[in-house]
PDB file of C-alpha atoms in Angstrom:
ATOM      1  CA  UNK A1108     -22.655  -3.388   2.961  1.00 36.00           C
ATOM      2  CA  UNK A1109     -19.539  -5.428   2.173  1.00 38.00           C
ATOM      3  CA  UNK A1110     -17.178  -4.686  -0.722  1.00 38.00           C
ATOM      4  CA  UNK A1111     -13.959  -6.097  -1.990  1.00 38.00           C
ATOM      5  CA  UNK A1112     -11.305  -4.061  -3.691  1.00 41.00           C
ATOM      6  CA  UNK A1113      -8.691  -5.876  -5.762  1.00 40.00           C
ATOM      7  CA  UNK A1114      -5.733  -4.127  -7.329  1.00 41.00           C
ATOM      8  CA  UNK A1115      -3.130  -5.538  -9.651  1.00 40.00           C
ATOM      9  CA  UNK A1116      -0.377  -3.019  -9.804  1.00 42.00           C
ATOM     10  CA  UNK A1117       2.422  -3.511 -12.348  1.00 42.00           C
ATOM     11  CA  UNK A1118       5.772  -1.942 -11.665  1.00 44.00           C
ATOM     12  CA  UNK A1119       5.956   1.622 -12.626  1.00 46.00           C
ATOM     13  CA  UNK A1120       9.319   0.731 -14.430  1.00 43.00           C
ATOM     14  CA  UNK A1121       7.272  -1.824 -16.574  1.00 42.00           C
ATOM     15  CA  UNK A1122       4.387   0.563 -17.107  1.00 44.00           C
ATOM     16  CA  UNK A1123       6.724   3.149 -18.603  1.00 44.00           C
ATOM     17  CA  UNK A1124       7.715   0.585 -21.116  1.00 42.00           C
ATOM     18  CA  UNK A1125       4.077   0.074 -22.306  1.00 42.00           C
ATOM     19  CA  UNK A1126       2.934  -2.971 -20.230  1.00 43.00           C
ATOM     20  CA  UNK A1127      -0.579  -2.545 -18.899  1.00 48.00           C
ATOM     21  CA  UNK A1128      -1.903  -2.932 -15.361  1.00 50.00           C
ATOM     22  CA  UNK A1129      -5.348  -4.115 -14.405  1.00 57.00           C
ATOM     23  CA  UNK A1130      -7.466  -2.561 -11.723  1.00 57.00           C
ATOM     24  CA  UNK A1131     -10.587  -4.370 -10.588  1.00 59.00           C
ATOM     25  CA  UNK A1132     -12.952  -2.756  -8.121  1.00 63.00           C
ATOM     26  CA  UNK A1133     -16.191  -3.961  -6.574  1.00 66.00           C
ATOM     27  CA  UNK A1134     -18.037  -1.245  -4.634  1.00 70.00           C
ATOM     28  CA  UNK A1135     -17.536   2.456  -4.551  1.00 74.00           C
ATOM     29  CA  UNK A1136     -13.989   3.875  -4.665  1.00 73.00           C
ATOM     30  CA  UNK A1137     -12.764   5.724  -1.582  1.00 75.00           C
ATOM     31  CA  UNK A1138     -10.391   8.617  -1.725  1.00 79.00           C
ATOM     32  CA  UNK A1139      -7.629   7.990   0.858  1.00 78.00           C
ATOM     33  CA  UNK A1140      -5.883  10.818   2.731  1.00 79.00           C
ATOM     34  CA  UNK A1141      -2.144  11.508   2.039  1.00 79.00           C
ATOM     35  CA  UNK A1142      -0.151   9.040   4.366  1.00 74.00           C
ATOM     36  CA  UNK A1143       1.585  10.497   7.353  1.00 71.00           C
ATOM     37  CA  UNK A1144       5.042   8.946   7.762  1.00 68.00           C
ATOM     38  CA  UNK A1145       6.566   8.479  11.081  1.00 69.00           C
ATOM     39  CA  UNK A1146       9.506  10.496  12.309  1.00 73.00           C
ATOM     40  CA  UNK A1147      10.728   7.535  14.446  1.00 72.00           C
ATOM     41  CA  UNK A1148      14.272   6.307  13.851  1.00 77.00           C
ATOM     42  CA  UNK A1149      14.801   2.796  12.476  1.00 70.00           C
ATOM     43  CA  UNK A1150      16.032   1.588  15.790  1.00 80.00           C
ATOM     44  CA  UNK A1151      12.848   2.888  17.614  1.00 82.00           C
ATOM     45  CA  UNK A1152      10.668   1.248  14.999  1.00 75.00           C
ATOM     46  CA  UNK A1153      12.401  -2.118  15.326  1.00 76.00           C
ATOM     47  CA  UNK A1154      12.435  -2.119  19.126  1.00 82.00           C
ATOM     48  CA  UNK A1155       8.699  -1.262  19.245  1.00 83.00           C
ATOM     49  CA  UNK A1156       7.608  -3.903  16.770  1.00 79.00           C
ATOM     50  CA  UNK A1157       5.361  -6.638  18.243  1.00 82.00           C
ATOM     51  CA  UNK A1158       3.358  -9.556  16.812  1.00 85.00           C
ATOM     52  CA  UNK A1159      -0.232  -9.760  17.794  1.00 79.00           C
ATOM     53  CA  UNK A1160      -2.366 -12.841  17.998  1.00 82.00           C
ATOM     54  CA  UNK A1161      -5.409 -11.263  19.615  1.00 84.00           C
ATOM     55  CA  UNK A1162      -7.324  -8.482  17.975  1.00 79.00           C
ATOM     56  CA  UNK A1163      -9.867  -5.887  19.011  1.00 81.00           C
ATOM     57  CA  UNK A1164     -13.216  -5.029  17.474  1.00 82.00           C
ATOM     58  CA  UNK A1165     -12.028  -1.458  16.863  1.00 83.00           C
ATOM     59  CA  UNK A1166     -11.969  -0.777  13.189  1.00 83.00           C
ATOM     60  CA  UNK A1167      -8.794   0.460  11.501  1.00 83.00           C
ATOM     61  CA  UNK A1168      -8.937   4.175  10.556  1.00 85.00           C
ATOM     62  CA  UNK A1169      -8.871   5.341   6.953  1.00 85.00           C
ATOM     63  CA  UNK A1170      -5.596   7.134   7.747  1.00 86.00           C
ATOM     64  CA  UNK A1171      -3.981   3.931   8.791  1.00 84.00           C
ATOM     65  CA  UNK A1172      -5.243   2.150   5.708  1.00 84.00           C
ATOM     66  CA  UNK A1173      -3.632   4.962   3.738  1.00 84.00           C
ATOM     67  CA  UNK A1174      -0.296   4.387   5.408  1.00 83.00           C
ATOM     68  CA  UNK A1175      -0.554   0.594   5.097  1.00 82.00           C
ATOM     69  CA  UNK A1176      -1.213   0.742   1.372  1.00 82.00           C
ATOM     70  CA  UNK A1177       1.403   3.422   0.714  1.00 80.00           C
ATOM     71  CA  UNK A1178       3.910   1.355   2.587  1.00 78.00           C
ATOM     72  CA  UNK A1179       3.262  -1.605   0.250  1.00 76.00           C
ATOM     73  CA  UNK A1180       2.749  -0.009  -3.133  1.00 76.00           C
ATOM     74  CA  UNK A1181       3.437   3.727  -2.723  1.00 76.00           C
ATOM     75  CA  UNK A1182       5.891   5.582  -4.916  1.00 74.00           C
ATOM     76  CA  UNK A1183       8.335   7.641  -2.999  1.00 73.00           C
ATOM     77  CA  UNK A1184      10.936   8.935  -5.567  1.00 71.00           C
ATOM     78  CA  UNK A1185      10.904   9.492  -9.229  1.00 68.00           C
ATOM     79  CA  UNK A1186      14.502   8.522  -9.527  1.00 65.00           C
ATOM     80  CA  UNK A1187      17.013   8.602 -12.263  1.00 72.00           C
ATOM     81  CA  UNK A1188      15.854   5.308 -13.724  1.00 68.00           C
ATOM     82  CA  UNK A1189      12.201   5.849 -12.861  1.00 68.00           C
ATOM     83  CA  UNK A1190       9.902   5.710  -9.941  1.00 70.00           C
ATOM     84  CA  UNK A1191      10.789   3.701  -6.859  1.00 72.00           C
ATOM     85  CA  UNK A1192       8.528   2.045  -4.294  1.00 72.00           C
ATOM     86  CA  UNK A1193       8.253   2.586  -0.469  1.00 71.00           C
ATOM     87  CA  UNK A1194       9.073  -1.134  -0.009  1.00 69.00           C
ATOM     88  CA  UNK A1195      12.067  -2.864  -1.589  1.00 70.00           C
ATOM     89  CA  UNK A1196      11.306  -4.470  -5.021  1.00 65.00           C
ATOM     90  CA  UNK A1197      14.549  -4.843  -6.989  1.00 67.00           C
ATOM     91  CA  UNK A1198      14.297  -1.483  -8.652  1.00 60.00           C
ATOM     92  CA  UNK A1199      10.513  -1.430  -8.622  1.00 57.00           C
ATOM     93  CA  UNK A1200      10.439  -4.323 -11.255  1.00 64.00           C
ATOM     94  CA  UNK A1201       8.272  -6.731  -9.284  1.00 67.00           C
ATOM     95  CA  UNK A1202       4.528  -6.740  -9.999  1.00 69.00           C
ATOM     96  CA  UNK A1203       2.403  -6.620  -6.947  1.00 71.00           C
ATOM     97  CA  UNK A1204      -1.111  -7.820  -6.331  1.00 73.00           C
ATOM     98  CA  UNK A1205      -2.723  -6.117  -3.414  1.00 77.00           C
ATOM     99  CA  UNK A1206      -6.203  -7.074  -1.998  1.00 76.00           C
ATOM    100  CA  UNK A1207      -8.038  -4.960   0.492  1.00 77.00           C
ATOM    101  CA  UNK A1208     -11.205  -6.419   2.023  1.00 75.00           C
ATOM    102  CA  UNK A1209     -13.208  -3.861   3.910  1.00 74.00           C
ATOM    103  CA  UNK A1210     -16.472  -4.262   5.726  1.00 71.00           C
ATOM    104  CA  UNK A1211     -18.677  -1.414   6.646  1.00 68.00           C
ATOM    105  CA  UNK A1212     -19.929  -2.126  10.099  1.00 57.00           C
TER     106      UNK A1212
END
């Protein structure tokens, strides 16, 4: 079975002001576990970062998918001016379009 999930996530800042977001899903929704964040320092993370151009056939775990999605669109703080994202986005004002394609092997 192959399914595609497409999400259009508007900024939480803009949603508070009444603008709508659109969620489109093909396939059955999957509940993700809470993301586990690393306790590594910024320096350790930077020094251990590597680009890869060869990939294995080992599927990514649901836990890693959870962390990946949280890192791109996750809300970390409900700050003074509203929610902020885990990734920089100029005060959470940039709309994001995230596509996740998953194949059940």
